[in-house]
Structures are given as C-alpha cells and as structure tokens.
Coordinates of C-alpha atoms and ligand atoms in Angstrom, one line a residue:
M1 CA -196.0 0.8 97.2
K2 CA -192.6 1.7 95.7
I3 CA -191.7 1.4 92.1
V4 CA -189.5 -1.7 91.6
K5 CA -188.9 -4.2 88.8
D6 CA -192.1 -6.0 87.7
T7 CA -194.5 -3.4 89.1
A8 CA -197.3 -1.9 86.9
V9 CA -196.9 1.9 87.3
S10 CA -199.3 4.7 86.4
F11 CA -198.0 8.3 86.4
H12 CA -198.9 11.7 85.1
Y13 CA -196.3 13.8 83.4
T14 CA -195.6 17.1 81.8
L15 CA -192.7 16.9 79.5
T16 CA -190.7 20.1 78.7
D17 CA -187.6 20.7 76.7
Q18 CA -184.5 22.7 77.9
H19 CA -186.3 26.0 77.0
G20 CA -189.3 25.1 79.2
E21 CA -191.6 24.5 76.2
V22 CA -194.2 21.9 76.9
I23 CA -193.8 19.0 74.4
D24 CA -196.3 16.6 75.8
A25 CA -198.5 16.1 78.9
S26 CA -200.7 13.3 80.1
A27 CA -203.3 15.5 81.8
E28 CA -206.0 15.1 79.1
R29 CA -205.3 11.5 78.1
G30 CA -205.0 10.1 81.6
P31 CA -201.9 8.7 83.3
L32 CA -199.3 6.7 81.4
T33 CA -199.2 3.1 82.5
Y34 CA -196.1 0.8 82.0
L35 CA -194.4 -2.2 83.3
H36 CA -191.3 -1.1 85.2
G37 CA -188.0 -2.7 84.4
H38 CA -189.0 -3.8 80.9
D39 CA -187.5 -1.0 78.7
Q40 CA -191.0 0.4 77.9
I41 CA -190.1 4.0 78.5
I42 CA -186.9 5.9 77.9
P43 CA -184.0 4.6 80.1
G44 CA -183.2 7.8 82.0
L45 CA -186.8 8.2 83.0
E46 CA -187.2 4.6 84.1
R47 CA -184.0 4.7 86.2
Q48 CA -185.2 7.8 88.0
L49 CA -188.7 6.6 88.7
E50 CA -187.2 3.5 90.4
G51 CA -187.9 3.6 94.2
L52 CA -190.5 6.4 94.0
D53 CA -193.7 5.8 96.0
T54 CA -197.4 6.2 95.1
G55 CA -198.3 9.9 95.3
A56 CA -194.7 11.1 94.8
R57 CA -194.1 14.2 92.7
A58 CA -190.7 15.0 91.3
N59 CA -188.9 16.9 88.5
L60 CA -186.8 14.5 86.6
A61 CA -184.1 15.8 84.3
V62 CA -183.2 13.4 81.6
P63 CA -180.2 14.2 79.3
A64 CA -180.6 13.5 75.6
A65 CA -178.2 10.6 75.8
E66 CA -180.6 8.8 78.2
A67 CA -183.7 9.9 76.4
Y68 CA -183.9 9.6 72.6
G69 CA -180.1 9.8 72.0
E70 CA -177.8 12.5 70.7
R71 CA -178.3 13.8 67.2
R72 CA -176.2 12.0 64.6
E73 CA -175.3 14.0 61.5
E74 CA -174.6 10.8 59.5
M75 CA -178.4 10.1 59.8
V76 CA -179.0 13.1 57.6
M77 CA -178.9 12.2 53.9
E78 CA -179.6 13.7 50.5
V79 CA -181.5 11.4 48.1
P80 CA -182.5 12.0 44.5
R81 CA -186.0 13.5 44.1
D82 CA -186.9 10.6 41.7
K83 CA -186.7 8.1 44.6
F84 CA -190.2 9.5 45.5
P85 CA -193.3 9.2 43.4
A86 CA -193.5 12.2 41.0
D87 CA -196.9 13.1 42.3
E88 CA -196.0 12.9 46.0
E89 CA -196.0 16.3 47.6
L90 CA -192.8 16.7 49.7
V91 CA -193.3 19.1 52.5
P92 CA -190.4 20.1 54.8
G93 CA -191.1 19.1 58.4
T94 CA -193.3 16.1 57.5
Q95 CA -192.3 12.5 57.9
V96 CA -191.8 9.7 55.4
M97 CA -191.1 6.0 55.8
S98 CA -188.1 4.3 54.2
Q99 CA -189.0 1.7 51.6
G100 CA -185.9 -0.4 51.9
G101 CA -185.6 -3.9 53.4
G102 CA -185.5 -4.5 57.2
A103 CA -187.4 -2.5 59.8
P104 CA -189.0 0.7 58.4
V105 CA -187.2 3.9 59.4
V106 CA -189.1 7.2 59.8
F107 CA -187.3 10.2 58.2
T108 CA -188.2 13.9 58.5
I109 CA -188.0 15.9 55.3
R110 CA -185.6 18.8 56.1
E111 CA -185.4 20.4 52.7
V112 CA -186.7 19.9 49.2
R113 CA -184.1 20.9 46.6
P114 CA -184.5 21.0 42.8
D115 CA -183.3 17.5 42.2
T116 CA -182.8 16.1 45.7
V117 CA -184.4 15.8 49.1
L118 CA -182.6 16.2 52.4
L119 CA -183.9 13.6 54.8
D120 CA -183.1 13.4 58.6
G121 CA -183.3 9.9 60.2
N122 CA -182.8 11.2 63.7
H123 CA -185.7 10.8 66.1
P124 CA -187.5 14.2 66.3
M125 CA -186.6 14.3 70.0
A126 CA -182.9 13.3 69.5
G127 CA -180.5 15.8 71.0
K128 CA -183.0 17.2 73.4
D129 CA -182.5 17.3 77.2
L130 CA -185.9 16.6 78.7
N131 CA -187.6 17.4 81.9
F132 CA -190.4 15.4 83.3
A133 CA -192.6 16.8 86.1
I134 CA -194.2 13.6 87.3
E135 CA -196.8 12.4 89.8
V136 CA -197.0 8.7 90.6
V137 CA -200.6 7.8 90.5
D138 CA -200.6 4.0 91.2
V139 CA -198.1 1.2 91.7
R140 CA -199.1 -2.4 92.0
P141 CA -197.4 -5.8 91.4
A142 CA -197.7 -6.9 87.8
S143 CA -199.7 -10.1 87.2
A144 CA -198.0 -13.3 86.0
E145 CA -199.8 -12.8 82.7
E146 CA -198.6 -9.2 82.3
L147 CA -195.0 -10.3 83.0
A148 CA -195.4 -13.1 80.4
H149 CA -196.7 -10.6 77.8
G150 CA -194.2 -7.9 78.8
H151 CA -196.8 -5.2 79.1
V152 CA -199.6 -4.0 81.4
H153 CA -203.2 -5.0 80.9
D154 CA -205.6 -2.3 81.9
G155 CA -209.2 -1.9 80.9
D156 CA -210.4 -4.6 78.6
H157 CA -207.1 -5.1 76.7
D158 CA -206.8 -8.9 76.6
H159 CA -204.1 -10.0 74.0
Ligands
ZN1 ZN1 -201.1 -8.7 76.7

C-alpha cells in the first residue's frame, strides 16, 4: 500500500552528504520503521516518502533546512575552562552535555584553549544537504494502540 498519514512504514536507506560520503545506512541493522505523519523522522524526508508504494526505490534530496537545520553561529560559544571538572579530559570533536536547567543540550567541543573551551551547540548534521537512497520495504495501517502511543510496535516492544 501507499505511504499516507497513520501508516507504519519500514524502509531501507543509505544516507550520503553533498560530497557523496556515506554517513549512515540501514543495511546491517535492518530497515527503519516509523509512524508516518507523526514527526518521527526529519520533515523533508517524511514529506518526500508520502505517497510512495511498497517496493518503491528513490533518491530523495533533503536540503539542510528540511533536515537538521542550518548551522547557527550563535550556537557556538566560548566558556571558561573551570566550568568543567579539572580532571575531565576535554577532547575536540567529542560531545558534552550542558548542565544548566531545562532540557539537556549536547555540545561538540570544537577547540580547547588555555583558559576557555569553544563549544558548538549545533546538531552535528546541521548545515548538511542530505541524500537518501531509499527502498520502501513495508507499509501497513498502524494499529489504534500504535496511534495512541505515537510510535510503531514491532517485535516484542509493548510499552
Ligand atoms: Zn508503545
């Protein structure tokens, strides 16, 4: 059947960036399953999957703005080194969690300077135009319970 709102969709994908580098692929894990029309996957991908049928293969180009967003330079900040435990090893490229109130934010350490640390709060995929080579494996109507929970139940998941 075709992908429409409230269907449970399984699809394989190979995700590449604008240079053709493979970022992620579902081949070894098995297909990704999601509830269509419930904002479970990035908006540009969900919009383009709409209406595809079981067995369909397609190359879907998703611009950064409809994927993980554009990079925002105001999300890059310099914080004093002593905001981190003295014994914490700070390695550029690794991620740290903010300790403030509200929802935790993941920051990537850009640079460690003598007295400060440069943190980047952008999603690692922000600013990237993405390409998904997809194959729709299965489409079925979601159950009432799945719709109530807002996610797909497959296997023995039962919460
Ligand atoms: Zn559930």
